[in-house]
mmCIF file of C-alpha atoms and ligand atoms in Angstrom:
data_model
loop_
_atom_site.group_PDB
_atom_site.id
_atom_site.type_symbol
_atom_site.label_atom_id
_atom_site.label_comp_id
_atom_site.label_asym_id
_atom_site.label_seq_id
_atom_site.Cartn_x
_atom_site.Cartn_y
_atom_site.Cartn_z
ATOM 1 C CA MET A 8 -0.002 -0.001 -0.007
ATOM 2 C CA SER A 9 1.374 3.372 -0.963
ATOM 3 C CA MET A 10 2.275 5.810 1.793
ATOM 4 C CA LYS A 11 0.378 9.057 2.409
ATOM 5 C CA VAL A 12 2.705 11.877 3.355
ATOM 6 C CA LEU A 13 1.776 15.228 4.883
ATOM 7 C CA LEU A 14 4.392 17.972 4.455
ATOM 8 C CA LEU A 15 4.222 21.149 6.492
ATOM 9 C CA ALA A 16 4.784 24.296 4.384
ATOM 10 C CA GLU A 17 7.065 26.974 5.798
ATOM 11 C CA HIS A 18 6.199 30.535 4.812
ATOM 12 C CA ASP A 19 5.991 34.127 6.025
ATOM 13 C CA GLY A 20 2.355 34.660 5.111
ATOM 14 C CA ASN A 21 3.188 35.770 1.568
ATOM 15 C CA THR A 22 6.011 33.642 0.205
ATOM 16 C CA LEU A 23 6.728 29.929 0.397
ATOM 17 C CA ASN A 24 10.149 29.375 1.990
ATOM 18 C CA PRO A 25 12.568 27.389 -0.267
ATOM 19 C CA SER A 26 13.035 24.912 2.620
ATOM 20 C CA THR A 27 9.625 23.499 1.718
ATOM 21 C CA ALA A 28 10.760 22.459 -1.783
ATOM 22 C CA ARG A 29 13.833 20.803 -0.275
ATOM 23 C CA ALA A 30 11.800 18.909 2.321
ATOM 24 C CA LEU A 31 9.467 17.931 -0.523
ATOM 25 C CA ALA A 32 12.377 16.212 -2.289
ATOM 26 C CA CYS A 33 12.737 14.002 0.794
ATOM 27 C CA ALA A 34 8.960 13.446 0.975
ATOM 28 C CA ASN A 35 8.933 12.390 -2.687
ATOM 29 C CA GLY A 36 11.679 9.878 -1.783
ATOM 30 C CA LEU A 37 9.090 7.998 0.298
ATOM 31 C CA GLY A 38 7.380 7.063 -2.919
ATOM 32 C CA GLY A 39 3.859 7.865 -1.803
ATOM 33 C CA GLU A 40 1.235 10.581 -2.265
ATOM 34 C CA VAL A 41 2.414 13.901 -0.879
ATOM 35 C CA HIS A 42 -0.002 16.551 0.411
ATOM 36 C CA VAL A 43 1.389 19.938 1.455
ATOM 37 C CA VAL A 44 -0.472 21.712 4.237
ATOM 38 C CA VAL A 45 -0.413 25.497 4.549
ATOM 39 C CA PHE A 46 -1.492 26.907 7.927
ATOM 40 C CA ALA A 47 -2.193 30.610 7.488
ATOM 41 C CA ALA A 48 -4.625 33.429 8.072
ATOM 42 C CA SER A 49 -4.866 33.668 4.299
ATOM 43 C CA ALA A 50 -3.066 30.949 2.332
ATOM 44 C CA GLY A 51 -3.534 32.268 -1.257
ATOM 45 C CA ASP A 52 -0.083 32.942 -2.758
ATOM 46 C CA VAL A 53 1.697 30.383 -0.589
ATOM 47 C CA ALA A 54 -0.761 27.622 -1.539
ATOM 48 C CA ASN A 55 -0.443 28.527 -5.240
ATOM 49 C CA ALA A 56 3.363 28.320 -5.012
ATOM 50 C CA ALA A 57 3.205 24.962 -3.205
ATOM 51 C CA ALA A 58 0.744 23.610 -5.812
ATOM 52 C CA GLN A 59 3.305 24.273 -8.575
ATOM 53 C CA LEU A 60 5.982 22.048 -7.052
ATOM 54 C CA GLU A 61 6.798 18.729 -8.719
ATOM 55 C CA GLY A 62 5.448 15.740 -6.809
ATOM 56 C CA VAL A 63 2.722 17.518 -4.846
ATOM 57 C CA ALA A 64 -0.578 15.612 -5.219
ATOM 58 C CA LYS A 65 -2.685 18.135 -3.303
ATOM 59 C CA VAL A 66 -2.328 21.307 -1.247
ATOM 60 C CA LEU A 67 -4.443 21.635 1.877
ATOM 61 C CA THR A 68 -5.089 25.073 3.356
ATOM 62 C CA VAL A 69 -6.112 25.567 6.977
ATOM 63 C CA GLU A 70 -7.072 29.220 7.222
ATOM 64 C CA ARG A 71 -7.909 30.859 10.518
ATOM 65 C CA THR A 72 -6.820 34.077 12.242
ATOM 66 C CA GLU A 73 -4.785 32.213 14.851
ATOM 67 C CA ASN A 74 -2.664 30.682 12.051
ATOM 68 C CA GLY A 75 -1.465 34.149 10.965
ATOM 69 C CA ALA A 76 1.746 33.593 12.938
ATOM 70 C CA PRO A 77 3.737 30.357 13.054
ATOM 71 C CA LEU A 78 3.207 29.677 16.750
ATOM 72 C CA ALA A 79 4.208 26.119 17.583
ATOM 73 C CA ALA A 80 1.748 25.780 20.446
ATOM 74 C CA VAL A 81 -1.119 26.755 18.139
ATOM 75 C CA LEU A 82 -0.102 24.761 15.076
ATOM 76 C CA ALA A 83 0.897 21.495 16.806
ATOM 77 C CA PRO A 84 -2.623 20.380 17.852
ATOM 78 C CA GLN A 85 -3.885 21.104 14.339
ATOM 79 C CA ILE A 86 -1.053 19.089 12.769
ATOM 80 C CA ALA A 87 -1.724 16.233 15.191
ATOM 81 C CA ALA A 88 -5.449 16.247 14.270
ATOM 82 C CA LEU A 89 -4.720 16.380 10.534
ATOM 83 C CA ALA A 90 -2.052 13.643 10.807
ATOM 84 C CA ASP A 91 -4.757 11.061 11.425
ATOM 85 C CA GLY A 92 -5.132 10.240 7.739
ATOM 86 C CA TYR A 93 -1.393 10.061 7.020
ATOM 87 C CA ASP A 94 1.415 7.540 7.389
ATOM 88 C CA ALA A 95 4.141 10.205 7.603
ATOM 89 C CA VAL A 96 4.355 13.880 8.607
ATOM 90 C CA LEU A 97 7.421 15.850 7.543
ATOM 91 C CA ALA A 98 8.666 19.412 8.032
ATOM 92 C CA PRO A 99 11.915 21.171 7.129
ATOM 93 C CA SER A 100 14.521 21.043 9.882
ATOM 94 C CA THR A 101 14.627 24.829 10.166
ATOM 95 C CA THR A 102 13.969 26.974 13.228
ATOM 96 C CA PHE A 103 10.257 26.680 12.304
ATOM 97 C CA GLY A 104 10.195 22.886 11.841
ATOM 98 C CA LYS A 105 12.379 22.201 14.868
ATOM 99 C CA ASP A 106 10.004 24.295 16.949
ATOM 100 C CA VAL A 107 6.672 22.882 15.839
ATOM 101 C CA LEU A 108 7.138 19.223 14.840
ATOM 102 C CA PRO A 109 8.369 17.823 18.172
ATOM 103 C CA ARG A 110 5.238 19.210 19.793
ATOM 104 C CA ALA A 111 3.059 17.499 17.193
ATOM 105 C CA ALA A 112 5.052 14.269 17.644
ATOM 106 C CA ALA A 113 4.500 14.427 21.405
ATOM 107 C CA LEU A 114 0.760 14.933 20.913
ATOM 108 C CA LEU A 115 0.710 11.927 18.564
ATOM 109 C CA GLY A 116 2.792 9.834 20.960
ATOM 110 C CA ALA A 117 5.213 9.096 18.128
ATOM 111 C CA PRO A 118 9.011 9.267 18.136
ATOM 112 C CA GLN A 119 10.527 11.884 15.807
ATOM 113 C CA VAL A 120 13.310 11.208 13.314
ATOM 114 C CA SER A 121 15.205 14.492 13.359
ATOM 115 C CA ASP A 122 17.440 15.886 10.617
ATOM 116 C CA ILE A 123 16.762 13.285 7.900
ATOM 117 C CA MET A 124 19.696 13.406 5.436
ATOM 118 C CA GLU A 125 18.549 10.566 3.222
ATOM 119 C CA VAL A 126 15.671 8.143 2.743
ATOM 120 C CA VAL A 127 17.698 4.909 2.837
ATOM 121 C CA ASP A 128 14.809 2.536 2.167
ATOM 122 C CA ALA A 129 11.253 3.844 2.095
ATOM 123 C CA GLY A 130 9.725 0.351 2.244
ATOM 124 C CA ALA A 131 11.856 -0.537 5.257
ATOM 125 C CA ARG A 132 11.061 2.891 6.784
ATOM 126 C CA THR A 133 14.758 3.586 7.224
ATOM 127 C CA PHE A 134 16.315 7.038 7.332
ATOM 128 C CA ARG A 135 19.880 8.377 7.635
ATOM 129 C CA ARG A 136 20.556 11.131 10.155
ATOM 130 C CA PRO A 137 23.504 12.711 11.955
ATOM 131 C CA MET A 138 24.277 12.271 15.656
ATOM 132 C CA TYR A 139 26.839 13.841 17.978
ATOM 133 C CA ALA A 140 27.178 16.968 15.819
ATOM 134 C CA GLY A 141 27.698 14.888 12.723
ATOM 135 C CA ASN A 142 30.485 12.755 14.265
ATOM 136 C CA ALA A 143 28.294 9.716 13.712
ATOM 137 C CA ILE A 144 25.857 9.080 10.891
ATOM 138 C CA VAL A 145 23.200 6.516 11.776
ATOM 139 C CA ASP A 146 20.413 4.699 9.967
ATOM 140 C CA VAL A 147 17.215 4.618 11.997
ATOM 141 C CA LYS A 148 14.138 2.536 11.341
ATOM 142 C CA VAL A 149 10.637 3.576 12.286
ATOM 143 C CA PRO A 150 8.710 0.435 13.351
ATOM 144 C CA GLU A 151 5.652 -0.692 11.392
ATOM 145 C CA GLY A 152 2.439 0.683 12.812
ATOM 146 C CA VAL A 153 4.139 3.832 14.111
ATOM 147 C CA LYS A 154 3.597 7.113 12.290
ATOM 148 C CA ILE A 155 6.730 8.515 10.688
ATOM 149 C CA ILE A 156 7.332 12.022 12.021
ATOM 150 C CA GLY A 157 10.468 13.631 10.627
ATOM 151 C CA THR A 158 12.312 16.901 10.170
ATOM 152 C CA VAL A 159 14.320 17.112 6.948
ATOM 153 C CA ARG A 160 17.866 18.462 6.857
ATOM 154 C CA THR A 161 17.270 20.834 3.952
ATOM 155 C CA ALA A 162 20.983 21.180 3.147
ATOM 156 C CA SER A 163 21.009 17.497 2.156
ATOM 157 C CA PHE A 164 18.340 17.805 -0.566
ATOM 158 C CA GLN A 165 18.064 19.780 -3.804
ATOM 159 C CA GLY A 166 14.749 21.625 -3.890
ATOM 160 C CA ALA A 167 11.988 19.987 -5.966
ATOM 161 C CA ALA A 168 11.460 21.981 -9.173
ATOM 162 C CA ASP A 169 8.160 23.373 -10.402
ATOM 163 C CA GLY A 170 6.063 20.711 -12.158
ATOM 164 C CA THR A 171 4.224 20.970 -15.456
ATOM 165 C CA SER A 172 0.771 21.347 -13.917
ATOM 166 C CA ALA A 173 -0.548 22.720 -10.636
ATOM 167 C CA ALA A 174 -1.891 20.390 -7.945
ATOM 168 C CA PRO A 175 -5.439 20.965 -6.679
ATOM 169 C CA ILE A 176 -5.866 23.196 -3.606
ATOM 170 C CA GLU A 177 -8.429 22.177 -0.997
ATOM 171 C CA ALA A 178 -9.546 24.238 2.002
ATOM 172 C CA VAL A 179 -9.960 22.086 5.075
ATOM 173 C CA SER A 180 -11.065 22.817 8.594
ATOM 174 C CA VAL A 181 -9.425 21.016 11.449
ATOM 175 C CA ALA A 182 -11.214 20.226 14.683
ATOM 176 C CA ALA A 183 -8.533 20.885 17.267
ATOM 177 C CA GLU A 184 -8.663 22.685 20.565
ATOM 178 C CA LEU A 185 -6.188 25.545 20.524
ATOM 179 C CA PRO A 186 -4.315 26.462 23.708
ATOM 180 C CA SER A 187 -5.045 29.743 25.449
ATOM 181 C CA HIS A 188 -1.671 29.863 27.230
ATOM 182 C CA SER A 189 0.248 31.138 24.187
ATOM 183 C CA GLU A 190 -0.638 33.964 21.873
ATOM 184 C CA TYR A 191 1.247 35.829 19.197
ATOM 185 C CA VAL A 192 2.294 39.271 20.381
ATOM 186 C CA GLY A 193 4.638 40.527 17.679
ATOM 187 C CA LEU A 194 7.702 39.880 15.612
ATOM 188 C CA ALA A 195 11.018 41.646 16.165
ATOM 189 C CA SER A 196 13.371 40.886 13.297
ATOM 190 C CA GLN A 197 16.428 42.439 11.725
ATOM 191 C CA GLU A 198 15.717 44.033 8.366
ATOM 192 C CA SER A 199 18.497 43.202 5.967
ATOM 193 C CA GLU A 200 19.117 43.785 2.294
ATOM 194 C CA ARG A 201 21.573 40.876 2.315
ATOM 195 C CA PRO A 202 20.626 37.394 1.053
ATOM 196 C CA ASP A 203 19.029 34.948 3.468
ATOM 197 C CA LEU A 204 21.700 32.948 5.314
ATOM 198 C CA GLN A 205 19.815 29.671 5.067
ATOM 199 C CA SER A 206 19.423 29.704 1.265
ATOM 200 C CA ALA A 207 22.211 32.006 -0.045
ATOM 201 C CA PRO A 208 24.622 30.461 -2.587
ATOM 202 C CA ARG A 209 27.531 32.393 -1.013
ATOM 203 C CA VAL A 210 28.160 32.908 2.694
ATOM 204 C CA VAL A 211 30.951 34.755 4.493
ATOM 205 C CA SER A 212 31.246 33.912 8.200
ATOM 206 C CA GLY A 213 33.343 35.481 10.919
ATOM 207 C CA GLY A 214 34.516 33.951 14.175
ATOM 208 C CA ARG A 215 36.065 34.954 17.465
ATOM 209 C CA GLY A 216 39.201 35.918 15.547
ATOM 210 C CA VAL A 217 37.345 38.975 14.162
ATOM 211 C CA GLY A 218 37.632 40.359 17.686
ATOM 212 C CA SER A 219 34.703 42.760 18.082
ATOM 213 C CA GLU A 220 31.322 43.960 16.802
ATOM 214 C CA GLU A 221 33.075 46.954 15.291
ATOM 215 C CA ASN A 222 35.604 44.771 13.471
ATOM 216 C CA PHE A 223 32.818 42.666 11.963
ATOM 217 C CA LYS A 224 32.407 45.406 9.343
ATOM 218 C CA VAL A 225 35.291 43.750 7.436
ATOM 219 C CA ILE A 226 33.151 40.634 7.132
ATOM 220 C CA PHE A 227 30.062 42.589 6.014
ATOM 221 C CA SER A 228 32.162 44.519 3.505
ATOM 222 C CA LEU A 229 33.566 41.375 1.865
ATOM 223 C CA ALA A 230 30.131 39.744 1.883
ATOM 224 C CA ASP A 231 28.595 42.744 0.125
ATOM 225 C CA LYS A 232 31.311 42.628 -2.478
ATOM 226 C CA LEU A 233 30.500 38.981 -3.151
ATOM 227 C CA GLY A 234 26.705 39.392 -2.871
ATOM 228 C CA ALA A 235 26.910 36.932 0.028
ATOM 229 C CA ALA A 236 24.977 36.340 3.233
ATOM 230 C CA VAL A 237 26.806 36.770 6.539
ATOM 231 C CA GLY A 238 27.163 34.062 9.171
ATOM 232 C CA ALA A 239 29.124 33.629 12.357
ATOM 233 C CA SER A 240 30.511 31.069 14.739
ATOM 234 C CA ARG A 241 28.919 30.564 18.114
ATOM 235 C CA ALA A 242 31.910 32.169 19.837
ATOM 236 C CA ALA A 243 31.349 35.339 17.800
ATOM 237 C CA VAL A 244 27.656 35.291 18.668
ATOM 238 C CA ASP A 245 28.271 34.599 22.371
ATOM 239 C CA ALA A 246 30.770 37.455 22.474
ATOM 240 C CA GLY A 247 28.013 39.755 21.181
ATOM 241 C CA TYR A 248 29.692 40.638 17.869
ATOM 242 C CA VAL A 249 26.540 39.713 15.901
ATOM 243 C CA PRO A 250 22.972 38.502 16.651
ATOM 244 C CA ASN A 251 22.378 34.815 17.234
ATOM 245 C CA ASP A 252 20.252 34.307 14.091
ATOM 246 C CA MET A 253 23.535 34.484 12.225
ATOM 247 C CA GLN A 254 25.023 31.446 13.977
ATOM 248 C CA VAL A 255 26.126 28.585 11.731
ATOM 249 C CA GLY A 256 26.544 25.097 13.130
ATOM 250 C CA GLN A 257 25.035 22.381 15.235
ATOM 251 C CA THR A 258 22.969 24.759 17.370
ATOM 252 C CA GLY A 259 22.662 27.375 14.636
ATOM 253 C CA LYS A 260 21.841 27.140 10.965
ATOM 254 C CA ILE A 261 22.777 24.115 8.829
ATOM 255 C CA ILE A 262 23.622 25.525 5.404
ATOM 256 C CA ALA A 263 24.827 24.298 2.028
ATOM 257 C CA PRO A 264 26.044 27.300 0.006
ATOM 258 C CA ASP A 265 28.124 26.810 -3.150
ATOM 259 C CA LEU A 266 30.850 28.946 -1.544
ATOM 260 C CA TYR A 267 31.604 29.324 2.172
ATOM 261 C CA LEU A 268 34.292 31.585 3.585
ATOM 262 C CA ALA A 269 35.282 30.914 7.236
ATOM 263 C CA ILE A 270 37.245 33.863 8.573
ATOM 264 C CA GLY A 271 38.875 33.766 11.991
ATOM 265 C CA ILE A 272 37.033 30.521 12.728
ATOM 266 C CA SER A 273 38.988 27.606 14.223
ATOM 267 C CA GLY A 274 36.785 24.858 12.763
ATOM 268 C CA ALA A 275 35.304 23.190 15.843
ATOM 269 C CA ILE A 276 33.201 20.129 14.968
ATOM 270 C CA GLN A 277 30.030 21.913 16.111
ATOM 271 C CA HIS A 278 30.695 24.641 13.529
ATOM 272 C CA VAL A 279 31.824 22.340 10.743
ATOM 273 C CA THR A 280 28.689 20.210 11.025
ATOM 274 C CA GLY A 281 26.717 23.229 9.833
ATOM 275 C CA ILE A 282 28.663 23.484 6.562
ATOM 276 C CA LYS A 283 29.226 19.809 5.784
ATOM 277 C CA ASP A 284 27.257 20.061 2.531
ATOM 278 C CA ALA A 285 28.826 23.339 1.337
ATOM 279 C CA GLY A 286 30.421 23.300 -2.120
ATOM 280 C CA ILE A 287 33.775 25.105 -1.849
ATOM 281 C CA ILE A 288 35.107 26.041 1.582
ATOM 282 C CA VAL A 289 37.702 28.803 1.935
ATOM 283 C CA ALA A 290 39.385 29.427 5.302
ATOM 284 C CA ILE A 291 41.417 32.412 6.494
ATOM 285 C CA ASN A 292 43.160 31.868 9.794
ATOM 286 C CA LYS A 293 46.461 32.995 11.304
ATOM 287 C CA ASP A 294 47.072 29.585 12.863
ATOM 288 C CA PRO A 295 48.315 27.053 10.266
ATOM 289 C CA GLU A 296 47.282 24.233 12.629
ATOM 290 C CA ALA A 297 43.640 25.384 12.854
ATOM 291 C CA PRO A 298 41.319 22.392 12.207
ATOM 292 C CA ILE A 299 39.316 24.390 9.660
ATOM 293 C CA PHE A 300 42.172 23.793 7.180
ATOM 294 C CA GLU A 301 41.447 20.044 7.306
ATOM 295 C CA ILE A 302 38.115 20.571 5.571
ATOM 296 C CA ALA A 303 38.913 23.712 3.569
ATOM 297 C CA ASP A 304 39.346 23.481 -0.228
ATOM 298 C CA TYR A 305 41.406 26.670 -0.137
ATOM 299 C CA GLY A 306 43.245 28.038 2.877
ATOM 300 C CA LEU A 307 45.031 31.316 3.506
ATOM 301 C CA VAL A 308 47.281 31.476 6.567
ATOM 302 C CA GLY A 309 47.626 34.999 7.880
ATOM 303 C CA ASP A 310 46.079 37.942 9.660
ATOM 304 C CA LEU A 311 42.540 38.461 8.464
ATOM 305 C CA PHE A 312 42.830 42.231 8.885
ATOM 306 C CA LYS A 313 45.680 42.250 6.376
ATOM 307 C CA LEU A 314 44.293 39.588 4.001
ATOM 308 C CA LEU A 315 40.680 40.747 3.687
ATOM 309 C CA PRO A 316 41.461 44.202 2.240
ATOM 310 C CA GLU A 317 43.864 42.512 -0.205
ATOM 311 C CA LEU A 318 41.208 39.968 -1.152
ATOM 312 C CA GLU A 319 38.612 42.718 -1.686
ATOM 313 C CA GLU A 320 41.021 44.621 -3.860
ATOM 314 C CA ALA A 321 41.745 41.508 -5.928
ATOM 315 C CA ILE A 322 37.993 40.916 -6.377
ATOM 316 C CA GLY A 323 37.724 44.497 -7.702
HETATM 317 C C1 FAD B 424 26.737 21.677 22.442
HETATM 318 C C2 FAD B 424 27.544 22.652 21.677
HETATM 319 C C3 FAD B 424 26.992 23.238 20.544
HETATM 320 C C4 FAD B 424 27.742 24.154 19.800
HETATM 321 N N1 FAD B 424 27.178 24.703 18.665
HETATM 322 C C5 FAD B 424 27.944 25.523 17.902
HETATM 323 C C6 FAD B 424 27.427 26.054 16.686
HETATM 324 O O1 FAD B 424 26.272 25.833 16.287
HETATM 325 N N2 FAD B 424 28.236 26.834 15.928
HETATM 326 C C7 FAD B 424 29.524 27.128 16.297
HETATM 327 O O2 FAD B 424 30.219 27.873 15.553
HETATM 328 N N3 FAD B 424 30.019 26.662 17.456
HETATM 329 C C8 FAD B 424 29.264 25.879 18.278
HETATM 330 N N4 FAD B 424 29.770 25.432 19.441
HETATM 331 C C9 FAD B 424 31.043 26.006 19.936
HETATM 332 C C10 FAD B 424 32.283 25.383 19.306
HETATM 333 O O3 FAD B 424 32.677 24.266 20.084
HETATM 334 C C11 FAD B 424 33.452 26.404 19.295
HETATM 335 O O4 FAD B 424 33.664 26.879 20.611
HETATM 336 C C12 FAD B 424 33.204 27.614 18.394
HETATM 337 O O5 FAD B 424 32.799 27.173 17.121
HETATM 338 C C13 FAD B 424 34.497 28.406 18.279
HETATM 339 O O6 FAD B 424 34.265 29.562 17.533
HETATM 340 P P1 FAD B 424 35.454 30.257 16.778
HETATM 341 O O7 FAD B 424 36.069 29.304 15.820
HETATM 342 O O8 FAD B 424 34.949 31.555 16.259
HETATM 343 O O9 FAD B 424 36.442 30.618 17.970
HETATM 344 P P2 FAD B 424 37.871 30.041 18.359
HETATM 345 O O10 FAD B 424 37.842 28.574 18.489
HETATM 346 O O11 FAD B 424 38.346 30.869 19.485
HETATM 347 O O12 FAD B 424 38.747 30.354 17.061
HETATM 348 C C14 FAD B 424 39.103 31.635 16.657
HETATM 349 C C15 FAD B 424 40.076 31.455 15.493
HETATM 350 O O13 FAD B 424 40.411 32.727 14.986
HETATM 351 C C16 FAD B 424 41.781 32.699 14.598
HETATM 352 N N5 FAD B 424 42.251 34.080 14.633
HETATM 353 C C17 FAD B 424 42.385 34.922 15.694
HETATM 354 N N6 FAD B 424 42.786 36.130 15.276
HETATM 355 C C18 FAD B 424 42.926 36.068 13.935
HETATM 356 C C19 FAD B 424 43.349 37.010 12.956
HETATM 357 N N7 FAD B 424 43.659 38.255 13.279
HETATM 358 N N8 FAD B 424 43.404 36.598 11.673
HETATM 359 C C20 FAD B 424 43.089 35.322 11.317
HETATM 360 N N9 FAD B 424 42.698 34.387 12.218
HETATM 361 C C21 FAD B 424 42.597 34.765 13.512
HETATM 362 C C22 FAD B 424 42.449 31.839 15.659
HETATM 363 O O14 FAD B 424 43.677 31.278 15.147
HETATM 364 C C23 FAD B 424 41.375 30.764 15.884
HETATM 365 O O15 FAD B 424 41.576 29.630 15.056
HETATM 366 C C24 FAD B 424 29.049 24.522 20.211
HETATM 367 C C25 FAD B 424 29.607 23.905 21.355
HETATM 368 C C26 FAD B 424 28.865 23.008 22.077
HETATM 369 C C27 FAD B 424 29.471 22.381 23.287
#
């Protein structure tokens, strides 16, 4: 019997986040019928974009005022109620998916497979995922009779392309009691003209070696020259040089840009696990023994404050 898969769409109310197309590639790997669900106050554009994606059999929209903000406490009971008719429920392993899906899994009494990197064998319900910050890669099997609940490591999948025809869109209402203990108050976010760190093809990251918030302007300057997003190590974030939504790594963002520049970053395993799937890695560090050089395709040993202006000049 073919599997029915429910995929949670990530969006900002207007635009479908590219993480959804990547998670869809994993969902399609299960070989079943994939329905994408859009929880929103008004799902219009997001549902239309989801319906275009290759491999989507149907888009479900659950529209209500409370779904205007992606509040995990509000979405989880609705996901759990909707999950009834499905064998598997997937979401991208982004801040959004990591927040909401474990709650839904708990409500369903099902174990969650986090950070799926590969569908090893759909029939055998076996998935590959990292453990211990990527030091171990394990294959896990979800027992028969247990719902598959999984977050998808988006860096491990190419986004599904648009298909030739649009899938049908169906408005559904979900009977779920919503909690009164959590309500959406507001969103405080940094406005930036720079590309989104999670999906940018080029990323320049700075570490503790950059030394201060003020010094970080050298990182921003190089990034702007390259049209790149800016990331940081946890040490740079903890030291207050940059906000924590810029953190790359195990407890930050897992990214897969074509080009990654690590500047003044030592290359601790918890950082490196966040860039495992990057294309070309360039490291600049004054310590020739820094572990980042073990994984870098290109390495420059020297003082970043001397090398970065030279690099910018060479780029033109
Ligand atoms: C549970 C757990 C989760 C974690 N999650 C993350 C995570 O998500 N992301 C993350 O990044 N870390 C994470 N860490 C922290 C991680 O272990 C490291 O402490 C951190 O990555 C170090 O950051 P760094 O490389 O910037 O700093 P450091 O290790 O201090 O390295 C700074 C580097 O800068 C170089 N340097 C200094 N001055 C210059 C200069 N002028 N020019 C050139 N190079 C210079 C130095 O040679 C050094 O290699 C986690 C740790 C734990 C325990």
